[in-house]
Coordinates of C-alpha atoms and ligand atoms in Angstrom, one line a residue:
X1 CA 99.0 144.5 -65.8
X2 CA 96.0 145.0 -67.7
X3 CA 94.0 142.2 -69.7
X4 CA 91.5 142.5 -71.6
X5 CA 90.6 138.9 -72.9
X6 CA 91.2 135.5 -71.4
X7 CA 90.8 131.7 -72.2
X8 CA 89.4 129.9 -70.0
X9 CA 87.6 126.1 -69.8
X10 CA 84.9 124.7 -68.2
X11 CA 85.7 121.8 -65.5
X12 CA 84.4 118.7 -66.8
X13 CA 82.4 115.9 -65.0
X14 CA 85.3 113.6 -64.2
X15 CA 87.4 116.6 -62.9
X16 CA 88.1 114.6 -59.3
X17 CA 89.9 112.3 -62.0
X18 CA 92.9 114.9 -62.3
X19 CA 96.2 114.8 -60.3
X20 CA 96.7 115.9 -56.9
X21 CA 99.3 115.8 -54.1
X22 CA 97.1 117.1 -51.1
X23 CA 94.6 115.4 -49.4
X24 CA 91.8 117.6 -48.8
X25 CA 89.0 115.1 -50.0
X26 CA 87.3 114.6 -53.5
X27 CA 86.2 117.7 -55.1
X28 CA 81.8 118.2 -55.4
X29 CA 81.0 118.9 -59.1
X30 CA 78.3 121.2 -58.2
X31 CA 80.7 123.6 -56.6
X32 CA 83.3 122.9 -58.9
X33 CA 81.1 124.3 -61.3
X34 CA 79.9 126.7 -59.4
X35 CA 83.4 128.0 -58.0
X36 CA 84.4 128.3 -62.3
X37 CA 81.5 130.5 -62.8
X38 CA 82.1 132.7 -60.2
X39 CA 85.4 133.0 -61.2
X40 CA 85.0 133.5 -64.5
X41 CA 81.7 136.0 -64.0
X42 CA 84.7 138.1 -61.9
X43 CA 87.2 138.3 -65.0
X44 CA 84.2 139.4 -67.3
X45 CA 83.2 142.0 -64.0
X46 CA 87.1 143.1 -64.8
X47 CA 86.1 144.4 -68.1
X48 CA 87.9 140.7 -69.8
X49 CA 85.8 138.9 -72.8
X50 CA 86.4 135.4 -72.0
X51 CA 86.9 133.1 -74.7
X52 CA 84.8 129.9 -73.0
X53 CA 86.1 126.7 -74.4
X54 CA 83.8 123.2 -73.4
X55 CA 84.7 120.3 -70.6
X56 CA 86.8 117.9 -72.4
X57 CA 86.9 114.9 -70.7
X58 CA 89.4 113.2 -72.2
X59 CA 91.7 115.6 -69.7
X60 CA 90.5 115.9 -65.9
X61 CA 92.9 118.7 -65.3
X62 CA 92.2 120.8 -68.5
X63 CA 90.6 123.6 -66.4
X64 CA 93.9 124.9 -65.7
X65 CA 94.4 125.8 -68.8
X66 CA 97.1 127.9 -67.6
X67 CA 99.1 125.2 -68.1
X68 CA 99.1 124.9 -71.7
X69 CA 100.6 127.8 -72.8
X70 CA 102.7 130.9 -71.8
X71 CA 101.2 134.4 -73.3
X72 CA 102.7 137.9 -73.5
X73 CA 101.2 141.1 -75.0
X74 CA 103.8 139.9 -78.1
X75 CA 104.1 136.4 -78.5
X76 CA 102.6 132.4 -77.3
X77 CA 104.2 129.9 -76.2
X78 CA 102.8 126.4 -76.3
X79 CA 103.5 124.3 -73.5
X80 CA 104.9 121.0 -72.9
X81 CA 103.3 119.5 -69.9
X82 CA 105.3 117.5 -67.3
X83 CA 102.6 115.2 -66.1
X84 CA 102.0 112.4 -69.1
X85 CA 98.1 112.7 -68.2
X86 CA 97.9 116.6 -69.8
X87 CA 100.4 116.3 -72.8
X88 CA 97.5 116.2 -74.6
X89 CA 95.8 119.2 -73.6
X90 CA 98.5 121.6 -75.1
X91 CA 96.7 120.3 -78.8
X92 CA 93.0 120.5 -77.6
X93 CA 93.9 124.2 -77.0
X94 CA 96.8 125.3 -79.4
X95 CA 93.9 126.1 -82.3
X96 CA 92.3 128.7 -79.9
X97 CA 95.6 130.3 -78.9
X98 CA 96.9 130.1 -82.6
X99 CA 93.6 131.9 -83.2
X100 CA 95.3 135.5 -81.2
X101 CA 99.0 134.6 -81.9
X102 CA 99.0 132.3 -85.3
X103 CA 103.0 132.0 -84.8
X104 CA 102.6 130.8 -81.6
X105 CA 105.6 128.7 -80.7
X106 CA 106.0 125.2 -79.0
X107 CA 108.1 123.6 -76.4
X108 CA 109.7 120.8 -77.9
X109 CA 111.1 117.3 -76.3
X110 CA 113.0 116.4 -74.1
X111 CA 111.7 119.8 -72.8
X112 CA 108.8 119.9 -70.1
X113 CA 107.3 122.9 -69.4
X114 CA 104.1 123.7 -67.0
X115 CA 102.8 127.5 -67.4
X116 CA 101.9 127.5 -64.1
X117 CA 105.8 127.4 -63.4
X118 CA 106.1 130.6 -65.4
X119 CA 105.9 134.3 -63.3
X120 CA 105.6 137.4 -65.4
X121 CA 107.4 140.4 -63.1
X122 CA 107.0 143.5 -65.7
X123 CA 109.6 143.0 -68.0
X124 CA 111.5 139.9 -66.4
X125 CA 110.5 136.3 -66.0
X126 CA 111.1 133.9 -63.3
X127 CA 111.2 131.1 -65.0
X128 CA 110.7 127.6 -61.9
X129 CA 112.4 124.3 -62.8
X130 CA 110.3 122.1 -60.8
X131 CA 108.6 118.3 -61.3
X132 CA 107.0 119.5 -64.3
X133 CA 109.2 122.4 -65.8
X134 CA 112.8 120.5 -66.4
X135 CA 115.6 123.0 -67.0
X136 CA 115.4 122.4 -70.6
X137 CA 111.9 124.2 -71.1
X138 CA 113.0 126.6 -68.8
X139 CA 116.1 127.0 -71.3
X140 CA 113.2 126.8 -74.2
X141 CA 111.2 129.6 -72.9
X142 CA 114.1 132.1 -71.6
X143 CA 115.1 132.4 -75.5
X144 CA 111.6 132.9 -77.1
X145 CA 111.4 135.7 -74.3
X146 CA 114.6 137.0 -75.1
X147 CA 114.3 137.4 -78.9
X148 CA 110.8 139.3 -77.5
X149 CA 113.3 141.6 -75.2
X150 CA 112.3 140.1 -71.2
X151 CA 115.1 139.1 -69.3
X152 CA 114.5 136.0 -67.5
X153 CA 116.1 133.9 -64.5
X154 CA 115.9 130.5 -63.2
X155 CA 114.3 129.5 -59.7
X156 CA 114.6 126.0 -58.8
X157 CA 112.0 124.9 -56.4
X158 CA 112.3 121.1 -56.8
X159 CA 113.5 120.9 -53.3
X160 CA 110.4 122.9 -51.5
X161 CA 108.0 119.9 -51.4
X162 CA 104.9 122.2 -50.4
X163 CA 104.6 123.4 -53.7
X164 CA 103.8 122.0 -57.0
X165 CA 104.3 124.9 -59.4
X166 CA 106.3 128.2 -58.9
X167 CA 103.3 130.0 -58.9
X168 CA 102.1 128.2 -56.3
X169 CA 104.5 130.1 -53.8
X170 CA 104.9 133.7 -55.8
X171 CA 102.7 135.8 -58.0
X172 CA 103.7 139.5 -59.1
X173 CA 101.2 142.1 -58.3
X174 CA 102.5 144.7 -60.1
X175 CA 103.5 148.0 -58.5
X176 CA 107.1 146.2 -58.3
X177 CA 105.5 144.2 -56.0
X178 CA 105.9 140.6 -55.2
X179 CA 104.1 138.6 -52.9
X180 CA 106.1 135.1 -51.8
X181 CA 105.5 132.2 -50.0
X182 CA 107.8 132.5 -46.4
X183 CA 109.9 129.2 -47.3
X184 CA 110.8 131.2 -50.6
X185 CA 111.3 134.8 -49.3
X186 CA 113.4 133.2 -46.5
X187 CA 115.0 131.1 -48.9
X188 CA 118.8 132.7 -49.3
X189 CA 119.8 131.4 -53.0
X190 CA 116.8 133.4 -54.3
X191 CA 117.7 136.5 -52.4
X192 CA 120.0 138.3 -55.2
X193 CA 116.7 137.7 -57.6
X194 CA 114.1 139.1 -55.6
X195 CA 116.4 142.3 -54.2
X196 CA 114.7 145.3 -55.8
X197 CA 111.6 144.2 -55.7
X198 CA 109.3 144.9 -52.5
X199 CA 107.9 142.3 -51.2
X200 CA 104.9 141.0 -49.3
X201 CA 105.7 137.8 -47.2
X202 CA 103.2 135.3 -47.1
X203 CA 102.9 133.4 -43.6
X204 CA 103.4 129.9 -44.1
X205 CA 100.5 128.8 -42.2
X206 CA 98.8 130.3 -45.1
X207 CA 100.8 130.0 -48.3
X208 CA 98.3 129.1 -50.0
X209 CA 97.3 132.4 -50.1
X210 CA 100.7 133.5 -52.1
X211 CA 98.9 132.4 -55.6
X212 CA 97.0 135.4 -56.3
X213 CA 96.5 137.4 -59.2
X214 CA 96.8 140.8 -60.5
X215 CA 94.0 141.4 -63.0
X216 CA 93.7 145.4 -63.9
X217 CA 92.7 147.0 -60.9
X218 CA 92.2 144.1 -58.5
X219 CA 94.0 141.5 -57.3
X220 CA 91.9 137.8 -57.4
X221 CA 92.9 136.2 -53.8
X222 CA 91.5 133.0 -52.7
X223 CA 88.6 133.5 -49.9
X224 CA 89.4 132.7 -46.5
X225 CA 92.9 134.6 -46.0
X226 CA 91.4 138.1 -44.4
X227 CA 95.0 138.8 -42.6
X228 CA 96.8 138.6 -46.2
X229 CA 93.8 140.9 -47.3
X230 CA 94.8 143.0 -45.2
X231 CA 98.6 142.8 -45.7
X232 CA 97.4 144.0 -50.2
X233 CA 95.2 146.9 -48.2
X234 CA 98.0 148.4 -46.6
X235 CA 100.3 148.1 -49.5
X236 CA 97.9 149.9 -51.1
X237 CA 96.1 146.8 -53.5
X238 CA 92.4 145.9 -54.0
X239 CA 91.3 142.5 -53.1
X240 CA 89.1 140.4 -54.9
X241 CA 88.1 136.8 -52.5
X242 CA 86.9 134.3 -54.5
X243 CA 86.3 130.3 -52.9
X244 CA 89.0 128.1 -54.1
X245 CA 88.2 125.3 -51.7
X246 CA 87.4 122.8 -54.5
X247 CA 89.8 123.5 -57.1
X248 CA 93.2 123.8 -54.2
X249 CA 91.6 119.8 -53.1
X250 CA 93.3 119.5 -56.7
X251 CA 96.2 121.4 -56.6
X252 CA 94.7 124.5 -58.7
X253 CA 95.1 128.0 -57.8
X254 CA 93.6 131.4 -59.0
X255 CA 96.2 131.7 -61.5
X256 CA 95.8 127.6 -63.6
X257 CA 92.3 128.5 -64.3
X258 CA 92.9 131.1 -66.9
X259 CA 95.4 132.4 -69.8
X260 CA 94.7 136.0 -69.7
X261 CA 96.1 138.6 -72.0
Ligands
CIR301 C1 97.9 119.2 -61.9 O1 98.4 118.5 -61.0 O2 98.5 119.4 -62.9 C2 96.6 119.8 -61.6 N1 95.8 118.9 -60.8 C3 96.7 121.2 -61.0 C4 97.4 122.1 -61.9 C5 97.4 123.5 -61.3 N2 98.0 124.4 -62.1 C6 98.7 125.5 -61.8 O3 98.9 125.7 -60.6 N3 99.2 126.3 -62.7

């Protein structure tokens, strides 16, 4: 798991304009911004060169630009978003990922497809069919990754109502190591796809925790979780907290706020 650039974008003005499905209060600019910088002064601390794109406010939610696209060390994938509001962001950003893979490809109607949906796990890709992703992205994406030689399986979370992406409930930490929400781990239809993997439960009192990210030799946790800290110590991971608070008021994790590669 080891990046060494990443795109990201700065949140714009009207950012409390995006989508969201909690109710944790409006979002304050000034730690909005301040929140993105941190983060982003964290990826560059990682040894990443950050490609920096400017707040476009013709799309609250274009921060997580993890949405946009799907990247492996061989090949892009443009996204289709499932919310009507950030179809548009997949062209604000395609010239900037065409710019480090020119053939990148594109998901195509009626397919809907939301990176954040998408979990890389080594060679293998859970692929999440949820509100955004509809089964025909998922069926989209699993052949672009086959023709680049990952295997790929389907998990449907449209019925886990906690969760807006995949991602949002499971990240892979490498090590063969996957950390998961409780409602998913306990969850038996998904049993047979995480067997093989070892796995580090996260409590559901603080799931939000489970959207973490491996990023060379640290993983990027969200502030505020010093049990599940301690659960990555003991397995033998480095923690990096940085404060989510404003961006999770939106629905955004560590992971929407970057493409790395
Ligand atoms: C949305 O609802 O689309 C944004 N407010 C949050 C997107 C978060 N993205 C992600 O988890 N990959």
């Amino acid at each position: 798991m080891h990046f060494s650039r990443a795109i990201v974008r700065t949140p714009c003005d009207n950012f409390a304009d995006g989508l969201t499905t909690v109710d944790f209060g409006v979002p304050a600019l000034d730690q909005v911004l301040a929140q993105h910088a941190a983060y982003c002064q964290a990826l560059e601390g990682l040894g990443l060169s950050l490609t920096w794109l400017p707040a476009d406010p013709a799309f609250p939610d274009s921060t997580f630009v993890e949405d946009a696209a799907v990247l492996t060390p061989h090949a892009a994938m443009l996204t289709r978003p499932g919310a009507a509001s950030r179809l548009g962001e997949v062209s604000a950003i395609a010239p900037t990922v065409r710019s480090f893979y020119p053939d990148a490809a594109q998901i195509t109607a009626p397919g809907t497809l939301d990176g954040g949906d998408i979990c890389e796990a080594g060679t293998h890709f859970f692929l999440g069919v949820s509100l955004r992703t509809n089964p025909e992205g998922a069926n989209q994406l699993a052949h672009h990754l086959a023709a680049q030689g990952y295997t790929s399986s389907v998990i449907d979370i449209r019925h886990m109502t906690s969760i807006l992406h995949l991602k949002s409930g499971i990240a892979f930490i490498g090590d063969n190591t996957l950390v998961v929400m409780e409602e998913m781990a306990a969850d038996p239809q998904f049993a047979s796809q995480f067997a093989g993997y070892r796995i580090i439960v996260v409590p559901q009192a603080i799931s939000y925790a489970a959207n973490c990210v491996r990023v060379n030799d640290r993983v990027l946790v969200a502030q505020g979780y010093p049990t599940f800290e301690r659960q990555l110590t003991d397995a033998g991971f480095h923690p990096l907290a940085l404060d989510m608070s404003e961006f999770r008021k939106m629905d955004g994790g560590l992971s929407c706020l970057s493409l790395r590669f």
